[in-house]
Amino acid sequence: MSPPPAATVAMPDYGRPVTGWRLRLYTVIFEADTRAGRAFDVTLIGAILASVLVVILDSIADIHARHARLLSVLEWGFTLLFTAEYLARLACVRHPGRYARSAFGIIDLLAVVPTYLAVLVPGLHALIDVRVLRLLRVFRIFKLGAYVAEFGALGQALAASRRKILVFMSFVMLVVVVMGTLMYVVEGPANGYTSIPVGIYWAITTMTTVGFGDITPKTDIGRFLASLMMLLGWGTLAVPTGIVSAEFTAQRSGRAPTTRTCHACLTEGHSPAARFCRDCGAPLPPWQHDAGPAG
């Protein structure tokens, strides 16, 4: 059964332009099934990784002292590049305000705002908050999700597994609350378990096999409970991994990923033969791709 016509479906309308230079720019920026689109994505991935590396190096005191000017020039270069990219994205969609309020739009904005704020806000250089602004540039790493198809597949697997993971986490919380309370009763304040929250903290660190060692049971019963928690921790780590892996495998085997995008709601990843958007039902534009591999 075919989806209903786009006119009968309530949906956001801020996506693909119909004709002109905006359509050509949109195809390059938002769709990666052409040589130009792949080149754009690869360039942006390199720029994102390099800009995050600059921020990391700038946080090292010795490197900052010796190469502060070079790092500053590089940072401004990346900021101007990402600013141009952000403006290009706003220019090539039909309703830029809606894109700006989307998750990727906010991430794009976070990639450039901190550098400008550090300059525009008077006296900010004298405050410790300037370090926060500099570290906010690391949010650029989230921009990778827009260019790597596997990020989208992993996100879909996590979304599909969210109920199972929520049920599992609820079970884990019940276990740590019960075991933390038991350890508070068995060991007591004399052995460091001064309250039930402290017991719960111990239960979480033990179940996750972290075991900081700042609080340890001293009684035989307490050690028996700790042993149970350690054994339970092995299974605890395996369950969510299996849930997400199974969902990820199921999605990967279903269809080959593409960057074919709906013109209305910007949903990505439609199959080459699809005629309608799987989310909003709008008619899909023709799939633009190269016949052979990128050179």
Short mmCIF file of C-alpha atoms in Angstrom, two decimals:
data_model
loop_
_atom_site.label_atom_id
_atom_site.label_comp_id
_atom_site.label_asym_id
_atom_site.label_seq_id
_atom_site.Cartn_x
_atom_site.Cartn_y
_atom_site.Cartn_z
CA MET A 1 0.00 0.00 0.00
CA SER A 2 1.46 3.35 -1.04
CA PRO A 3 1.92 6.14 1.53
CA PRO A 4 -0.57 9.01 1.39
CA PRO A 5 0.25 12.05 -0.75
CA ALA A 6 2.49 14.64 0.84
CA ALA A 7 -0.30 17.22 0.89
CA THR A 8 -2.36 15.12 3.29
CA VAL A 9 0.41 14.51 5.82
CA ALA A 10 1.33 16.95 8.58
CA MET A 11 5.08 17.41 8.35
CA PRO A 12 7.84 20.01 8.68
CA ASP A 13 8.63 21.67 5.37
CA TYR A 14 12.15 23.08 5.45
CA GLY A 15 14.21 20.79 3.23
CA ARG A 16 15.26 20.37 -0.33
CA PRO A 17 15.07 23.31 -2.80
CA VAL A 18 13.35 22.68 -6.10
CA THR A 19 15.76 24.21 -8.63
CA GLY A 20 18.75 26.49 -9.06
CA TRP A 21 22.05 26.93 -7.28
CA ARG A 22 20.48 26.15 -3.92
CA LEU A 23 19.52 22.69 -5.18
CA ARG A 24 23.05 22.08 -6.45
CA LEU A 25 24.55 23.26 -3.16
CA TYR A 26 22.05 21.19 -1.18
CA THR A 27 22.99 18.06 -3.15
CA VAL A 28 26.68 18.55 -2.37
CA ILE A 29 26.22 19.35 1.33
CA PHE A 30 23.42 17.01 2.37
CA GLU A 31 23.78 14.06 -0.03
CA ALA A 32 27.00 12.04 -0.27
CA ASP A 33 26.20 9.65 -3.12
CA THR A 34 28.01 11.81 -5.68
CA ARG A 35 31.72 12.52 -6.04
CA ALA A 36 31.21 16.15 -4.99
CA GLY A 37 29.19 15.07 -1.95
CA ARG A 38 31.80 12.52 -0.89
CA ALA A 39 34.61 15.04 -1.36
CA PHE A 40 32.73 17.55 0.79
CA ASP A 41 32.16 14.99 3.53
CA VAL A 42 35.77 13.79 3.57
CA THR A 43 37.03 17.39 3.73
CA LEU A 44 34.71 18.21 6.62
CA ILE A 45 35.68 15.06 8.51
CA GLY A 46 39.34 16.01 8.22
CA ALA A 47 38.64 19.58 9.33
CA ILE A 48 36.58 18.44 12.33
CA LEU A 49 39.26 16.01 13.53
CA ALA A 50 42.04 18.56 12.98
CA SER A 51 40.14 21.30 14.84
CA VAL A 52 39.51 19.03 17.82
CA LEU A 53 43.21 18.11 17.82
CA VAL A 54 44.08 21.82 17.93
CA VAL A 55 41.84 22.31 20.97
CA ILE A 56 43.41 19.31 22.72
CA LEU A 57 46.94 20.53 22.01
CA ASP A 58 46.03 24.04 23.15
CA SER A 59 45.04 22.65 26.56
CA ILE A 60 48.62 21.37 27.13
CA ALA A 61 50.55 24.12 28.93
CA ASP A 62 53.96 23.51 27.29
CA ILE A 63 52.55 23.37 23.76
CA HIS A 64 50.36 26.43 24.38
CA ALA A 65 53.35 28.41 25.66
CA ARG A 66 55.47 27.60 22.60
CA HIS A 67 52.86 27.60 19.83
CA ALA A 68 50.06 29.83 21.09
CA ARG A 69 50.12 32.07 18.00
CA LEU A 70 50.06 29.15 15.54
CA LEU A 71 47.25 27.43 17.43
CA SER A 72 45.27 30.67 17.50
CA VAL A 73 45.65 31.13 13.74
CA LEU A 74 44.57 27.53 13.13
CA GLU A 75 41.60 27.93 15.45
CA TRP A 76 40.41 31.02 13.65
CA GLY A 77 40.89 29.28 10.31
CA PHE A 78 38.70 26.39 11.40
CA THR A 79 36.15 28.78 12.90
CA LEU A 80 35.85 30.70 9.62
CA LEU A 81 35.58 27.43 7.69
CA PHE A 82 32.78 26.10 9.90
CA THR A 83 31.05 29.47 9.83
CA ALA A 84 31.00 29.37 6.04
CA GLU A 85 29.70 25.80 6.14
CA TYR A 86 26.95 26.76 8.62
CA LEU A 87 25.87 29.73 6.49
CA ALA A 88 25.90 27.54 3.37
CA ARG A 89 23.61 25.03 5.07
CA LEU A 90 21.20 27.78 6.06
CA ALA A 91 21.29 29.23 2.55
CA CYS A 92 20.50 26.01 0.70
CA VAL A 93 17.47 24.81 2.69
CA ARG A 94 14.02 26.27 2.11
CA HIS A 95 13.36 27.18 5.76
CA PRO A 96 16.70 27.89 7.47
CA GLY A 97 15.13 28.69 10.86
CA ARG A 98 13.86 25.15 11.22
CA TYR A 99 17.24 23.71 10.32
CA ALA A 100 18.94 26.04 12.81
CA ARG A 101 16.71 24.65 15.58
CA SER A 102 17.41 21.03 14.64
CA ALA A 103 19.98 18.89 16.47
CA PHE A 104 22.61 19.17 13.72
CA GLY A 105 21.93 22.89 13.36
CA ILE A 106 22.61 23.46 17.05
CA ILE A 107 25.81 21.39 16.85
CA ASP A 108 26.94 23.43 13.84
CA LEU A 109 26.35 26.60 15.83
CA LEU A 110 28.22 25.29 18.88
CA ALA A 111 31.19 24.64 16.60
CA VAL A 112 31.70 28.35 15.92
CA VAL A 113 30.10 30.38 18.73
CA PRO A 114 32.76 29.83 21.46
CA THR A 115 35.54 31.43 19.40
CA TYR A 116 33.49 34.55 18.75
CA LEU A 117 32.27 34.79 22.35
CA ALA A 118 35.84 34.74 23.65
CA VAL A 119 36.50 37.87 21.56
CA LEU A 120 33.19 39.71 21.84
CA VAL A 121 32.57 39.46 25.61
CA PRO A 122 34.68 42.11 27.39
CA GLY A 123 36.89 40.82 30.19
CA LEU A 124 36.12 37.20 29.46
CA HIS A 125 39.80 36.40 29.14
CA ALA A 126 40.21 37.13 32.86
CA LEU A 127 37.59 34.58 33.90
CA ILE A 128 37.98 30.84 34.30
CA ASP A 129 34.89 30.48 32.05
CA VAL A 130 37.10 31.13 29.03
CA ARG A 131 38.42 27.59 29.43
CA VAL A 132 34.87 26.30 29.22
CA LEU A 133 34.34 28.21 25.97
CA ARG A 134 37.53 26.77 24.54
CA LEU A 135 36.57 23.24 25.53
CA LEU A 136 33.10 23.71 24.02
CA ARG A 137 34.83 23.59 20.65
CA VAL A 138 35.25 19.87 21.20
CA PHE A 139 31.52 19.66 20.42
CA ARG A 140 32.64 19.78 16.80
CA ILE A 141 33.31 16.07 17.10
CA PHE A 142 29.54 15.54 17.11
CA LYS A 143 29.42 16.98 13.60
CA LEU A 144 30.93 13.70 12.43
CA GLY A 145 27.51 12.14 12.80
CA ALA A 146 26.33 14.15 9.81
CA TYR A 147 28.98 12.67 7.49
CA VAL A 148 29.46 9.03 8.49
CA ALA A 149 26.61 6.66 7.64
CA GLU A 150 27.55 4.24 10.44
CA PHE A 151 26.75 6.92 13.01
CA GLY A 152 23.20 7.04 11.74
CA ALA A 153 22.91 3.24 11.77
CA LEU A 154 24.20 3.10 15.34
CA GLY A 155 21.77 5.83 16.38
CA GLN A 156 18.88 3.90 14.84
CA ALA A 157 19.99 0.73 16.64
CA LEU A 158 20.12 2.55 19.98
CA ALA A 159 16.71 4.11 19.37
CA ALA A 160 15.21 0.73 18.46
CA SER A 161 16.74 -0.83 21.59
CA ARG A 162 15.79 1.96 23.99
CA ARG A 163 12.91 0.12 25.67
CA LYS A 164 14.94 -3.04 26.24
CA ILE A 165 17.82 -1.00 27.58
CA LEU A 166 15.45 0.98 29.84
CA VAL A 167 14.02 -2.24 31.29
CA PHE A 168 17.53 -3.59 31.81
CA MET A 169 18.72 -0.38 33.51
CA SER A 170 15.65 -0.43 35.76
CA PHE A 171 16.60 -3.95 36.84
CA VAL A 172 20.18 -2.83 37.50
CA MET A 173 18.94 0.08 39.61
CA LEU A 174 16.77 -2.26 41.68
CA VAL A 175 19.75 -4.56 42.27
CA VAL A 176 22.14 -1.81 43.34
CA VAL A 177 19.57 -0.24 45.67
CA VAL A 178 18.84 -3.59 47.35
CA MET A 179 22.51 -4.61 47.59
CA GLY A 180 23.57 -1.16 48.77
CA THR A 181 20.95 -1.25 51.51
CA LEU A 182 22.05 -4.75 52.57
CA MET A 183 25.68 -3.65 52.76
CA TYR A 184 24.68 -0.67 54.91
CA VAL A 185 22.87 -3.03 57.29
CA VAL A 186 25.60 -5.70 57.32
CA GLU A 187 28.73 -3.53 57.42
CA GLY A 188 27.46 -0.32 58.98
CA PRO A 189 29.18 3.03 59.54
CA ALA A 190 32.08 1.42 61.37
CA ASN A 191 33.32 -0.09 58.09
CA GLY A 192 32.72 3.00 55.95
CA TYR A 193 29.11 2.37 54.91
CA THR A 194 27.80 5.51 56.58
CA SER A 195 24.50 5.71 54.68
CA ILE A 196 22.40 3.86 52.12
CA PRO A 197 23.57 6.19 49.27
CA VAL A 198 27.16 5.27 50.15
CA GLY A 199 26.16 1.60 49.97
CA ILE A 200 24.54 2.20 46.58
CA TYR A 201 27.72 3.92 45.37
CA TRP A 202 29.72 0.86 46.44
CA ALA A 203 27.24 -1.45 44.67
CA ILE A 204 27.51 0.53 41.40
CA THR A 205 31.33 0.55 41.40
CA THR A 206 31.39 -3.16 42.21
CA MET A 207 28.79 -4.19 39.63
CA THR A 208 30.56 -2.25 36.89
CA THR A 209 33.83 -3.97 37.90
CA VAL A 210 35.47 -0.59 38.55
CA GLY A 211 36.03 -1.21 42.27
CA PHE A 212 37.79 1.93 43.46
CA GLY A 213 38.67 0.23 46.75
CA ASP A 214 37.84 3.26 48.89
CA ILE A 215 35.09 1.22 50.58
CA THR A 216 35.50 -2.53 51.11
CA PRO A 217 33.53 -5.04 53.18
CA LYS A 218 35.17 -6.33 56.35
CA THR A 219 32.70 -9.00 57.47
CA ASP A 220 32.25 -12.46 55.99
CA ILE A 221 28.66 -11.75 54.99
CA GLY A 222 29.70 -8.49 53.38
CA ARG A 223 32.42 -10.22 51.37
CA PHE A 224 29.93 -12.87 50.25
CA LEU A 225 27.58 -10.14 49.00
CA ALA A 226 30.51 -8.41 47.30
CA SER A 227 31.41 -11.66 45.52
CA LEU A 228 27.84 -11.97 44.22
CA MET A 229 27.99 -8.39 42.97
CA MET A 230 31.28 -9.04 41.14
CA LEU A 231 29.90 -12.12 39.41
CA LEU A 232 26.71 -10.28 38.51
CA GLY A 233 28.81 -7.49 37.06
CA TRP A 234 30.16 -9.74 34.30
CA GLY A 235 26.68 -10.47 33.03
CA THR A 236 25.61 -6.87 33.49
CA LEU A 237 28.18 -5.59 31.01
CA ALA A 238 27.27 -8.21 28.39
CA VAL A 239 23.49 -7.69 28.23
CA PRO A 240 23.23 -4.12 26.79
CA THR A 241 26.07 -4.85 24.36
CA GLY A 242 24.19 -7.86 23.04
CA ILE A 243 20.93 -5.93 22.73
CA VAL A 244 22.44 -3.11 20.68
CA SER A 245 24.63 -5.46 18.61
CA ALA A 246 21.65 -7.60 17.61
CA GLU A 247 19.63 -4.55 16.57
CA PHE A 248 22.60 -3.07 14.71
CA THR A 249 23.15 -6.33 12.80
CA ALA A 250 19.47 -6.56 11.90
CA GLN A 251 19.48 -3.04 10.47
CA ARG A 252 22.73 -3.54 8.56
CA SER A 253 21.43 -6.68 6.90
CA GLY A 254 18.16 -5.03 5.86
CA ARG A 255 19.39 -2.62 3.21
CA ALA A 256 22.48 -0.87 1.91
CA PRO A 257 22.88 2.61 3.44
CA THR A 258 22.59 5.69 1.24
CA THR A 259 22.43 9.41 1.92
CA ARG A 260 19.27 9.84 -0.16
CA THR A 261 17.36 12.55 1.68
CA CYS A 262 13.67 13.44 1.85
CA HIS A 263 13.07 16.94 0.45
CA ALA A 264 10.48 17.72 3.15
CA CYS A 265 11.72 16.37 6.51
CA LEU A 266 15.42 15.72 5.72
CA THR A 267 15.19 12.06 6.79
CA GLU A 268 18.26 10.32 5.35
CA GLY A 269 19.06 6.76 4.29
CA HIS A 270 16.22 5.82 1.94
CA SER A 271 16.77 2.85 -0.34
CA PRO A 272 17.55 3.58 -4.01
CA ALA A 273 14.19 2.15 -5.15
CA ALA A 274 12.05 4.03 -2.59
CA ARG A 275 9.41 6.38 -3.99
CA PHE A 276 8.15 7.92 -0.74
CA CYS A 277 9.73 9.03 2.54
CA ARG A 278 9.42 6.32 5.19
CA ASP A 279 8.76 8.93 7.91
CA CYS A 280 6.52 11.63 6.44
CA GLY A 281 5.23 10.03 3.22
CA ALA A 282 6.39 12.83 0.91
CA PRO A 283 7.42 11.86 -2.66
CA LEU A 284 11.19 11.39 -2.89
CA PRO A 285 13.28 13.19 -5.51
CA PRO A 286 15.32 11.06 -7.93
CA TRP A 287 18.35 9.43 -6.35
CA GLN A 288 21.47 11.30 -7.39
CA HIS A 289 24.57 9.10 -7.41
CA ASP A 290 27.60 8.12 -9.41
CA ALA A 291 27.51 4.90 -11.41
CA GLY A 292 31.03 3.88 -10.45
CA PRO A 293 33.23 4.26 -7.37
CA ALA A 294 34.71 7.61 -6.53
CA GLY A 295 38.02 8.31 -8.16
#
